[in-house]
Short mmCIF file of C-alpha atoms in Angstrom, two decimals:
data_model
loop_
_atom_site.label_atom_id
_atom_site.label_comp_id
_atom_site.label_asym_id
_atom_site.label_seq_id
_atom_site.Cartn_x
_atom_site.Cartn_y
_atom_site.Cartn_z
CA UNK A 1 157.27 61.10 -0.16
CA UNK A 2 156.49 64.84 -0.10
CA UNK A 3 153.56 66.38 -1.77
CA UNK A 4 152.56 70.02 -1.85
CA UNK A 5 149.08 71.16 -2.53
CA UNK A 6 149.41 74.86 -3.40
CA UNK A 7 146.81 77.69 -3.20
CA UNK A 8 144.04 75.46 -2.86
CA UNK A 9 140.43 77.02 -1.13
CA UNK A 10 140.48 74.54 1.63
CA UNK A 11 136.81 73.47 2.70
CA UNK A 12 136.48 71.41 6.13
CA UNK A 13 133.31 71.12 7.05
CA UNK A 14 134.18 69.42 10.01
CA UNK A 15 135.35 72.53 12.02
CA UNK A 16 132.54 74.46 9.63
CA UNK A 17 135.92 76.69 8.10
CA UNK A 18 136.58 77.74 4.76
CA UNK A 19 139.92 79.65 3.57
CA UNK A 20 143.07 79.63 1.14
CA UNK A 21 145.90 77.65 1.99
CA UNK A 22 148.77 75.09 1.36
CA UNK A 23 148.64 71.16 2.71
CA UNK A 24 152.00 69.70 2.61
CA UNK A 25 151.73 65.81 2.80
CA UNK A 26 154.46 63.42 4.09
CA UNK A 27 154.14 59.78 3.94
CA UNK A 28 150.70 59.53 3.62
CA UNK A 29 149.61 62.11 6.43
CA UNK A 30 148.95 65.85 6.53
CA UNK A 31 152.16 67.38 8.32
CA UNK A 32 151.51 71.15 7.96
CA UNK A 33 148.57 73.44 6.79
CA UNK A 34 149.45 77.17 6.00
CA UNK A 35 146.94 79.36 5.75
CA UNK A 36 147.33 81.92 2.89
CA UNK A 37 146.45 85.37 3.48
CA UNK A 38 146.48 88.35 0.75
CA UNK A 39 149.42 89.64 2.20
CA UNK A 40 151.47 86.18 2.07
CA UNK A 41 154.01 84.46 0.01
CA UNK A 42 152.51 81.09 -1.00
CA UNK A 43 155.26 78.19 0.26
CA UNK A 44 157.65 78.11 -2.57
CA UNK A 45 160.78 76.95 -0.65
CA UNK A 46 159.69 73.04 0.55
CA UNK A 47 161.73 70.30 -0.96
CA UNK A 48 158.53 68.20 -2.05
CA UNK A 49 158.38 65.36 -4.32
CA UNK A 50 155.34 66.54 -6.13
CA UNK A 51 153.22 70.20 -6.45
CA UNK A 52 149.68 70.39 -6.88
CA UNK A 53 148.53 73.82 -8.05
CA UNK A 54 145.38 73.96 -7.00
CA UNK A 55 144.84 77.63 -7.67
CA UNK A 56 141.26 78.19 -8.03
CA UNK A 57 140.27 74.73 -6.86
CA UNK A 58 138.51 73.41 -3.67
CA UNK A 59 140.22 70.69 -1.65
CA UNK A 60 138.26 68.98 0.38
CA UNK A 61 138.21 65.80 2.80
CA UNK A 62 137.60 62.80 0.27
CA UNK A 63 134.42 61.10 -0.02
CA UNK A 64 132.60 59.00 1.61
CA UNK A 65 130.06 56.76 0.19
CA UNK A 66 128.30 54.60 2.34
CA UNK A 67 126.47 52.60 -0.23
CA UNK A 68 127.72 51.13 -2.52
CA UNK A 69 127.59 47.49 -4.04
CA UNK A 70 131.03 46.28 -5.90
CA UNK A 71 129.33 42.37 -7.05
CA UNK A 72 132.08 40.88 -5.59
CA UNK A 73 132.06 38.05 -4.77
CA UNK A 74 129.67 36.65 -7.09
CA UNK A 75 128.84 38.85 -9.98
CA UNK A 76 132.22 40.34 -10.53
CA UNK A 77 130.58 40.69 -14.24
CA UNK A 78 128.75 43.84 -13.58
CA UNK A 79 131.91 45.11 -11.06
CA UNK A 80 134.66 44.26 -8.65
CA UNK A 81 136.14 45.19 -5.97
CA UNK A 82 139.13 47.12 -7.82
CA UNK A 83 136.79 48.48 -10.89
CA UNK A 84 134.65 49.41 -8.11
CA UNK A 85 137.23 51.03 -6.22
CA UNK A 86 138.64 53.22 -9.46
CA UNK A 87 135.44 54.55 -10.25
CA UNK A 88 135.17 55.84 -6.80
CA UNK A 89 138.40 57.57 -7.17
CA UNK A 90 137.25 59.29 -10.48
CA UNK A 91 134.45 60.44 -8.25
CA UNK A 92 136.81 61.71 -5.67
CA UNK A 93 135.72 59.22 -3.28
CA UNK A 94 138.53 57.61 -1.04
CA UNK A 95 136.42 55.66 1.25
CA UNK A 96 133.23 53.38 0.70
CA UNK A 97 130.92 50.82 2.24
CA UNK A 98 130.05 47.34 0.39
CA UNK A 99 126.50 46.44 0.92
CA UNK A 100 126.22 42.83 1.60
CA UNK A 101 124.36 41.12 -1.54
CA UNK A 102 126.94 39.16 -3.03
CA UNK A 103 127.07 35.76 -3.19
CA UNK A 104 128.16 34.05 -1.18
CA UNK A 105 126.31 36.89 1.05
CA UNK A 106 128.31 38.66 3.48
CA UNK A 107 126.95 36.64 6.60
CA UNK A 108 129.62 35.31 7.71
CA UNK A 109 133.19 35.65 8.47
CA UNK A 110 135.27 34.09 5.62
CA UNK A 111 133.19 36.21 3.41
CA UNK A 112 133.54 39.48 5.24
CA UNK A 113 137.14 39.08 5.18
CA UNK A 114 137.29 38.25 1.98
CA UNK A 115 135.35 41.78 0.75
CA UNK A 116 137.64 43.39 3.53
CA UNK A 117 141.06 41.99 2.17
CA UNK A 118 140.68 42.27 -1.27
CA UNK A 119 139.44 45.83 -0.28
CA UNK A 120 143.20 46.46 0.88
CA UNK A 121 144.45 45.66 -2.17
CA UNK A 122 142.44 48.36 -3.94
CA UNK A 123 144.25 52.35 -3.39
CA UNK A 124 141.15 53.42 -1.10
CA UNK A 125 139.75 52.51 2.38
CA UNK A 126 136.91 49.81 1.24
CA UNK A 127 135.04 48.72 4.49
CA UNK A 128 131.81 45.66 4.82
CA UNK A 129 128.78 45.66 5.69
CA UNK A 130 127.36 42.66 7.13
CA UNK A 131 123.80 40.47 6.90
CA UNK A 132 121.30 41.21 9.73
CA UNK A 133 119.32 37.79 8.74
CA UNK A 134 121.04 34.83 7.86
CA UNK A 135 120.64 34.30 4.30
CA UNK A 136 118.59 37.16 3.94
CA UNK A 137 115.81 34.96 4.63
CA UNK A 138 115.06 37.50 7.25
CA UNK A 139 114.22 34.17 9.86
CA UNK A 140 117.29 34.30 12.02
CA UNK A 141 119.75 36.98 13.14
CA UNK A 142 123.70 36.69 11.76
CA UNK A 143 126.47 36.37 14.45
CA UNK A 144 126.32 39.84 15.17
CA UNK A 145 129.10 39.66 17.34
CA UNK A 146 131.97 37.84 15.33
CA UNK A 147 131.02 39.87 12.81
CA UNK A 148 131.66 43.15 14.17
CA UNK A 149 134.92 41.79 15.47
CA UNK A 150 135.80 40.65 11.98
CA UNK A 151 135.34 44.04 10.70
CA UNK A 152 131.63 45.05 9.19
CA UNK A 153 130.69 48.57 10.37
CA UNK A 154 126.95 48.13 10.03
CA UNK A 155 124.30 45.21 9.30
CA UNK A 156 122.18 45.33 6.85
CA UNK A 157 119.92 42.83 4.74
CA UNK A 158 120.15 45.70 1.62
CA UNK A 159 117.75 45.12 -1.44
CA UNK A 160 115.44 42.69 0.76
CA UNK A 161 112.99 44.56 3.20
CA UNK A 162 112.90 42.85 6.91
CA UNK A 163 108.97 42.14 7.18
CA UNK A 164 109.27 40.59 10.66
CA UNK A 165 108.57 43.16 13.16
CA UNK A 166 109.74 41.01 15.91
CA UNK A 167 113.17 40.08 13.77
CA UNK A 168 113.89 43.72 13.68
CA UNK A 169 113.43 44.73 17.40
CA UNK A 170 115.70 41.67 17.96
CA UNK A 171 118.50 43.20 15.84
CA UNK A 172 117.90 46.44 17.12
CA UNK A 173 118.29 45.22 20.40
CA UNK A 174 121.62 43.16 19.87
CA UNK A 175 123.09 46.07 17.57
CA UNK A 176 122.60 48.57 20.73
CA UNK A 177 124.38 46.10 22.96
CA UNK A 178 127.23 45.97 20.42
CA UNK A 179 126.99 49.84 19.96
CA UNK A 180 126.32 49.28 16.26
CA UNK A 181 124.60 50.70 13.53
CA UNK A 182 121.66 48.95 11.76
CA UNK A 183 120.47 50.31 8.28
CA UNK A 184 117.32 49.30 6.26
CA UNK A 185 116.09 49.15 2.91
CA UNK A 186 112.52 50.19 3.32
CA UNK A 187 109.52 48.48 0.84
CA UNK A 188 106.92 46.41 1.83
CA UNK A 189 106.45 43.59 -1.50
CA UNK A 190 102.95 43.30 -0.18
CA UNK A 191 102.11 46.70 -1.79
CA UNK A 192 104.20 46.55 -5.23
CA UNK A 193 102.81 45.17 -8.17
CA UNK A 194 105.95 46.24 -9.87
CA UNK A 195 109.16 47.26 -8.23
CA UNK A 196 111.56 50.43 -9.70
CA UNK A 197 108.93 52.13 -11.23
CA UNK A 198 106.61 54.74 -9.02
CA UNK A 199 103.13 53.76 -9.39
CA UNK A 200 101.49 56.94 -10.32
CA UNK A 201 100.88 58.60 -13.56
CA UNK A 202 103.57 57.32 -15.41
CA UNK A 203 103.07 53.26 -14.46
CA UNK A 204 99.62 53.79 -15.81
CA UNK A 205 101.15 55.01 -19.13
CA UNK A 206 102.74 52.40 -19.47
CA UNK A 207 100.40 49.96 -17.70
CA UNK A 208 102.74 48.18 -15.19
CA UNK A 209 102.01 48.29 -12.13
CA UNK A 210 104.57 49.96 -9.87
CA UNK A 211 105.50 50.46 -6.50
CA UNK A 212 104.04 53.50 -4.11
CA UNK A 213 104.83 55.50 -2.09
CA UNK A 214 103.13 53.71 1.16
CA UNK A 215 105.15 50.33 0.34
CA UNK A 216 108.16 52.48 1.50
CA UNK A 217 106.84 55.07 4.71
CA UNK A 218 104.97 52.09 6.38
CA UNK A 219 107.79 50.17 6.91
CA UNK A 220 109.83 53.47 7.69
CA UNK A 221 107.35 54.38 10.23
CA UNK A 222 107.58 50.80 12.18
CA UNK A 223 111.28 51.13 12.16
CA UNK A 224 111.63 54.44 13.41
CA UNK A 225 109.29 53.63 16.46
CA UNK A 226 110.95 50.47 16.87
CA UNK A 227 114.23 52.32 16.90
CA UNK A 228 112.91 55.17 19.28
CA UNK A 229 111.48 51.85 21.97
CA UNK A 230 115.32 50.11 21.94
CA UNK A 231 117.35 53.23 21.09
CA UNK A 232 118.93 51.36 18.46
CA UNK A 233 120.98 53.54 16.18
CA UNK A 234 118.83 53.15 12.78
CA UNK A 235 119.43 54.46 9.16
CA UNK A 236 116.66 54.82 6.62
CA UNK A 237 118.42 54.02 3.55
CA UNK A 238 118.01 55.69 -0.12
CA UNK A 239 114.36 57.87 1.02
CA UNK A 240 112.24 58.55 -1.77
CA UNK A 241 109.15 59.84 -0.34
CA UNK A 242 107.75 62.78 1.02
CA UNK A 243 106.05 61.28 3.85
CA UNK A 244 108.59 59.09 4.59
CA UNK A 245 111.11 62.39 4.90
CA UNK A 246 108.48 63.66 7.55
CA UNK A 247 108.10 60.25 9.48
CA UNK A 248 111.84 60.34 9.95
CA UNK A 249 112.12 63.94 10.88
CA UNK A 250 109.20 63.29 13.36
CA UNK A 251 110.87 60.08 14.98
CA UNK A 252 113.97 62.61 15.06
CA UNK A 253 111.94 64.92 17.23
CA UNK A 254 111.06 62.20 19.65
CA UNK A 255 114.67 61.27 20.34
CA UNK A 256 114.93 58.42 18.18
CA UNK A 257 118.46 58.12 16.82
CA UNK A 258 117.41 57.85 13.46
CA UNK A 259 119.79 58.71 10.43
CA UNK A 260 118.31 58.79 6.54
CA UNK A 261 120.43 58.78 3.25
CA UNK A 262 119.50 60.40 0.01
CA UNK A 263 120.91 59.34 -3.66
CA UNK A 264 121.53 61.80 -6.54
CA UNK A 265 118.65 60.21 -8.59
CA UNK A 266 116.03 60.92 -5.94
CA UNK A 267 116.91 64.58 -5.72
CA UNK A 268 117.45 65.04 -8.70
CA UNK A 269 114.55 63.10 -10.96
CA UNK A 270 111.12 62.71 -11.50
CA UNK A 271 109.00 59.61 -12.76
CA UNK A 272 108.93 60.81 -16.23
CA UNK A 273 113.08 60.00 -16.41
CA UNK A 274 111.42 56.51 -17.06
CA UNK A 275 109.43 57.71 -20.35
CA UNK A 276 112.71 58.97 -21.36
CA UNK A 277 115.47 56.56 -20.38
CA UNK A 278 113.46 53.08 -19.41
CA UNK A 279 115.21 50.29 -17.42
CA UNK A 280 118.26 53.03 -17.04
CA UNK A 281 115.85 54.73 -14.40
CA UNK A 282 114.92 51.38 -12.81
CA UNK A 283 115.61 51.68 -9.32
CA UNK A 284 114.60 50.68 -5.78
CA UNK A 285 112.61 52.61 -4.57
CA UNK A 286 111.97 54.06 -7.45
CA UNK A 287 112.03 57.93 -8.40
CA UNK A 288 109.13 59.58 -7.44
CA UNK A 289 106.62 62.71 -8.27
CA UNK A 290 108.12 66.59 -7.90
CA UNK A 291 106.59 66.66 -4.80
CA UNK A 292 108.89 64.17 -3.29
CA UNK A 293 111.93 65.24 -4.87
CA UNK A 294 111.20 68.88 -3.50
CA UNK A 295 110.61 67.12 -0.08
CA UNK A 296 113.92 65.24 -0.28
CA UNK A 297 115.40 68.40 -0.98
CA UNK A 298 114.09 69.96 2.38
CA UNK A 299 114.89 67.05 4.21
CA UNK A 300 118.56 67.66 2.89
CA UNK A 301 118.66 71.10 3.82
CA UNK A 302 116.97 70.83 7.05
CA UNK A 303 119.11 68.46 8.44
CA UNK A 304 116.39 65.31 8.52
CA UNK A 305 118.41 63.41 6.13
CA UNK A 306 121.91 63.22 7.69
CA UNK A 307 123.64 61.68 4.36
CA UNK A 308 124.22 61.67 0.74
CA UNK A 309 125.02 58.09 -0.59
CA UNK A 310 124.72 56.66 -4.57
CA UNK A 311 123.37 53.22 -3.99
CA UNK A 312 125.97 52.36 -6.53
CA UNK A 313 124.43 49.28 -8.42
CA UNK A 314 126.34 48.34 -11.48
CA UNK A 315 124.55 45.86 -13.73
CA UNK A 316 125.19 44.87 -17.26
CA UNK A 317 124.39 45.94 -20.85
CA UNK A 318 122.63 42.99 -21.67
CA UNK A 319 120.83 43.26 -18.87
CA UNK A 320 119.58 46.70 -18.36
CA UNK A 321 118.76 46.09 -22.65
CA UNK A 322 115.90 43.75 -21.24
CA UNK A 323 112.34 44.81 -21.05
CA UNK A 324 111.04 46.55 -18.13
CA UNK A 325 109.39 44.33 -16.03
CA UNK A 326 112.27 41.37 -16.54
CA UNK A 327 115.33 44.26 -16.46
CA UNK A 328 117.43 44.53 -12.91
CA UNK A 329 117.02 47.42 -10.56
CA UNK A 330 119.65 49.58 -10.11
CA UNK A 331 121.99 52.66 -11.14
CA UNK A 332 125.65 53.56 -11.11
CA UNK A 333 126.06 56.90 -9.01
CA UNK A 334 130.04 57.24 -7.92
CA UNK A 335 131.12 59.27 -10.82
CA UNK A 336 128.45 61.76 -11.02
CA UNK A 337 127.47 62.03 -7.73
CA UNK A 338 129.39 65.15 -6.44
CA UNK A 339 128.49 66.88 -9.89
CA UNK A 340 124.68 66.17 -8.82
CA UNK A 341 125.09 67.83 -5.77
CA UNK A 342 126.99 71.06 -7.16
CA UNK A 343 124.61 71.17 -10.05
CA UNK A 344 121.01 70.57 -8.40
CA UNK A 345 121.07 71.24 -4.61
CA UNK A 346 124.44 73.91 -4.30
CA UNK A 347 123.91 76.33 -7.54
CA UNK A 348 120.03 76.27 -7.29
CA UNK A 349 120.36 77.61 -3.80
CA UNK A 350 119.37 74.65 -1.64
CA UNK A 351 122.25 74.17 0.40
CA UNK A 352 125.84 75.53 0.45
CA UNK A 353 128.69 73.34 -0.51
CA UNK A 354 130.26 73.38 2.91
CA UNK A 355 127.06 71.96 3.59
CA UNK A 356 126.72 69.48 0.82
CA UNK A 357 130.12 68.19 1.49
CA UNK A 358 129.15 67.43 5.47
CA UNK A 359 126.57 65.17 4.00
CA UNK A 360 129.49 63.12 2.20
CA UNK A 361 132.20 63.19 4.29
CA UNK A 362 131.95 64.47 8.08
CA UNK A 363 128.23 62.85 8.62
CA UNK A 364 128.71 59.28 7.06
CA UNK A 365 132.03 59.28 8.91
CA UNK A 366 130.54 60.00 12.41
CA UNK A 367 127.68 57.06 11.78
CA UNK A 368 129.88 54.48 10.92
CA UNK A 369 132.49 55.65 13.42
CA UNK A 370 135.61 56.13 10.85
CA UNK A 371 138.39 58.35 11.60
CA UNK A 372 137.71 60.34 8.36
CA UNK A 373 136.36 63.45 6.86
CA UNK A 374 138.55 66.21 8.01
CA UNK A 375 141.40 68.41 7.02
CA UNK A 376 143.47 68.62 10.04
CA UNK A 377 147.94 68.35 10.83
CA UNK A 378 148.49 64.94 11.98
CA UNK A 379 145.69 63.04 9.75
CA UNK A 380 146.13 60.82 7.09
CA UNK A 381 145.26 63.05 4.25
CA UNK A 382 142.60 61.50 2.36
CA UNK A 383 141.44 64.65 0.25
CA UNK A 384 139.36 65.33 -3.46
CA UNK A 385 140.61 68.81 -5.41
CA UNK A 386 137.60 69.51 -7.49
CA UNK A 387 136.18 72.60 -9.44
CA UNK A 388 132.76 73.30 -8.59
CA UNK A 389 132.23 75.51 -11.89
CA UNK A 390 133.29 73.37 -14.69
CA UNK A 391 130.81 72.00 -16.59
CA UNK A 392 131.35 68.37 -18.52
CA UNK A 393 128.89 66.19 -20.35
CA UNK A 394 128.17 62.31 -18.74
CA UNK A 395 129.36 60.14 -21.22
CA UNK A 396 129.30 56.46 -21.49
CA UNK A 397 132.90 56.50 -20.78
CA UNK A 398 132.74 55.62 -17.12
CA UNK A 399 135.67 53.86 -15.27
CA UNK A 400 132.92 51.41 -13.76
CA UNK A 401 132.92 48.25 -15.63
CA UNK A 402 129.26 49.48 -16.09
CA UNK A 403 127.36 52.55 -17.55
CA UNK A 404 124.30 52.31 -16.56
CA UNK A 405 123.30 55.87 -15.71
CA UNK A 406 119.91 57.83 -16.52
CA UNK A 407 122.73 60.79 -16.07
CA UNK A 408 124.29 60.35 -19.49
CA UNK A 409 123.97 63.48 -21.82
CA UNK A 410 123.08 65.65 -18.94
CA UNK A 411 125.63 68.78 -18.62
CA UNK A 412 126.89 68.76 -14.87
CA UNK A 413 128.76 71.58 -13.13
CA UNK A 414 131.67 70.53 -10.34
CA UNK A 415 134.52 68.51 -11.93
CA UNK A 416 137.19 66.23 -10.27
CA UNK A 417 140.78 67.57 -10.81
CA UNK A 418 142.54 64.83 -8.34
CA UNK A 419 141.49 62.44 -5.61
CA UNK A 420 144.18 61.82 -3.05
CA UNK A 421 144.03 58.26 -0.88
CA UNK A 422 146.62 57.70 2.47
CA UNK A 423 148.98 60.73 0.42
CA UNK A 424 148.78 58.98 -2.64
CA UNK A 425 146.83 60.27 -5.90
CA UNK A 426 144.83 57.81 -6.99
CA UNK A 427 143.10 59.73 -9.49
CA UNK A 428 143.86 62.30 -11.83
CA UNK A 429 141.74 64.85 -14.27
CA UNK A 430 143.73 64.04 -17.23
CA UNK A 431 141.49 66.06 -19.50
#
């Protein structure tokens, strides 16, 4: 199988270059890259099995989302592995992580491999996390070892803080041994009188409760000092606040090897998206004040937070239709996320795309050690083609089995055109 992508604007931000060229693929890996200059010929005379024209497109390396949560197994109502795995095509992902909150959760083998086989079976690279506590009790460490060598790339107990401090230096210690990454879902319950809702002007509108700002940088600030005494490799996951932005680029500064994502919603929203959209802005942590969007923002462009990832949390209709306080937690992000990017941090000046896309493809690779996230002869040519100045309206007409997104109505700018998986398209802009 020969495929030709043709007069594409080839961004790799892997080897920071940027210019016009064709990508011939054959059986599933790049075989040749020719550049394109104003004085050439574009390749017209290749026996291929398929053209791309990608005139006036960018082709990049395909996405990488490093948080996401497909329900499966266990909730395969909300999403599954393969629903979960087509809506990260449409959002010219090829490659994501499964968090490890299913149920059975993913601490132990037969359960990793189950997430990790079925993943084959989808037409993208879908990799495992694995439990740090047993459970998620947060009492007693996982088998770190067998599970590493049955596949996971990272331990995490996702949507349940670790509150023992002496738990946590343990897995830190055992994760350095094992040259592993550990990541953490930072907020303290002892602090929250009501989780995915900032407590702050708009809780006390609508009188409950809420969850601030310190129930998230305390914890941050323990684990990025316990990560700087082991030299664990740590990441802070889905940072909301400003001080917590500042604790991590301080622990940075100190030598700690500590890596922080960022979602769409947190650079992108404010509290008052709850007034407007209710449970559909329920989310932990929750969106915060301008102030900490703005600092999530400089975080992003000054390198403090290493990584862009949704937090992809599907949940039902009937669920998310409950009020507040007994609604789920939790947004769907894979299908708008690129479009965020483009449309708040890239055209408002904030960063460039070559710099946006190192945040979703070469950085996330490098942290969970995948051989992804470049354009390069001789690599398996996992690649999005995307147009980063068309403009489309969110609808509820997501691929996810779910839709529930604060997004939808909003106007977005950057527009997938074709995601490409191991040389195979597994998405196409059919619009």
């Amino acid at each position: 199988m020969r495929t030709l992508i043709k007069n594409g604007h080839i961004i790799d931000p892997a080897r920071h270059m940027s210019y016009k060229a064709d990508i011939l693929v054959e059986n599933g890996i790049i075989s040749g890259i020719i550049q394109v200059k104003a004085f050439d010929v574009p390749v017209s005379d290749i026996a291929v099995d398929e053209v791309i024209d990608a005139e006036g497109l960018v082709v990049a390396p395909g996405l990488i989302d490093t948080h996401v949560h497909f329900r499966d197994p266990g909730f395969t109502y909300k999403e599954d592995i393969n629903t979960g795995a087509a809506a990260a095509a449409a959002g010219g992902f090829t490659t994501v992580l499964c968090m490890a909150n299913t149920n059975p959760i993913v601490d132990n083998k037969e359960t990793l491999q189950y997430v990790i086989e079925k993943g084959r079976t989808t037409p993208i690279n879908v990799y495992s996390a694995a439990a740090v506590s047993k459970g998620f009790k947060g009492e007693e460490l996982t088998d770190f070892t067998e599970l590493k060598n049955g596949g996971a790339l990272v331990f995490t107990d996702d949507g349940i803080p670790l509150k023992s401090e002496m738990l946590v230096k343990e897995a830190m210690q055992k994760a350095k041994e094992l040259d592993m990454p550990l990541s953490f879902h930072e907020e303290n319950p002892a602090y929250i009188e009501q989780q995915g809702i900032n407590k702050g002007v708009v809780s006390d509108k609508l009188n409950i409760g809420g969850a601030p700002a310190c129930s998230e940088y305390m914890m941050v600030a323990r684990d990025c000092m316990l990560a700087l005494e082991t030299k664990a490799t740590i990441c802070i996951q889905h940072i909301s606040s400003a001080v917590s932005v500042e604790l991590v680029r301080t622990a940075k500064k100190l030598g700690a090897d500590v890596h922080a994502e960022s979602t769409p919603q947190h650079f992108s929203l404010t509290e008052d998206i709850v007034l407007e959209k209710g449970t559909l802005a329920r989310v932990n942590p929750p969106i915060r004040t301008e102030a900490d969007r703005l600092a999530v923002i400089e975080g992003l462009k000054d390198g403090t937070i290493d990584i862009i990832a949704t937090d992809h949390a599907p949940h039902s209709k009937d669920e998310k239709a409950k009020e507040f306080k007994a609604a789920p937690s939790g947004m769907i992000g894979l299908e708008t996320s690129l479009a965020l990017g483009i449309t708040n941090l890239v055209k408002k000046g904030y960063l460039t795309l070559e710099e946006l896309l190192t945040k979703m493809t070469v950085n996330p690779a490098k942290l969970y050690k995948m051989d992804k996230g470049c354009i390069e002869a001789g690599k398996i040519a996992d690649l999005v083609i995307f147009n980063p100045d068309e403009e489309w309206e969110v609808t509820e007409n997501f691929v996810s089995k779910a839709s529930n997104s604060p997004f939808i109505g909003q106007k977005l700018y950057g527009k997938i055109k074709y995601t490409i998986c191991n040389g195979n398209v597994v998405y196409k802009d059919l619009k």
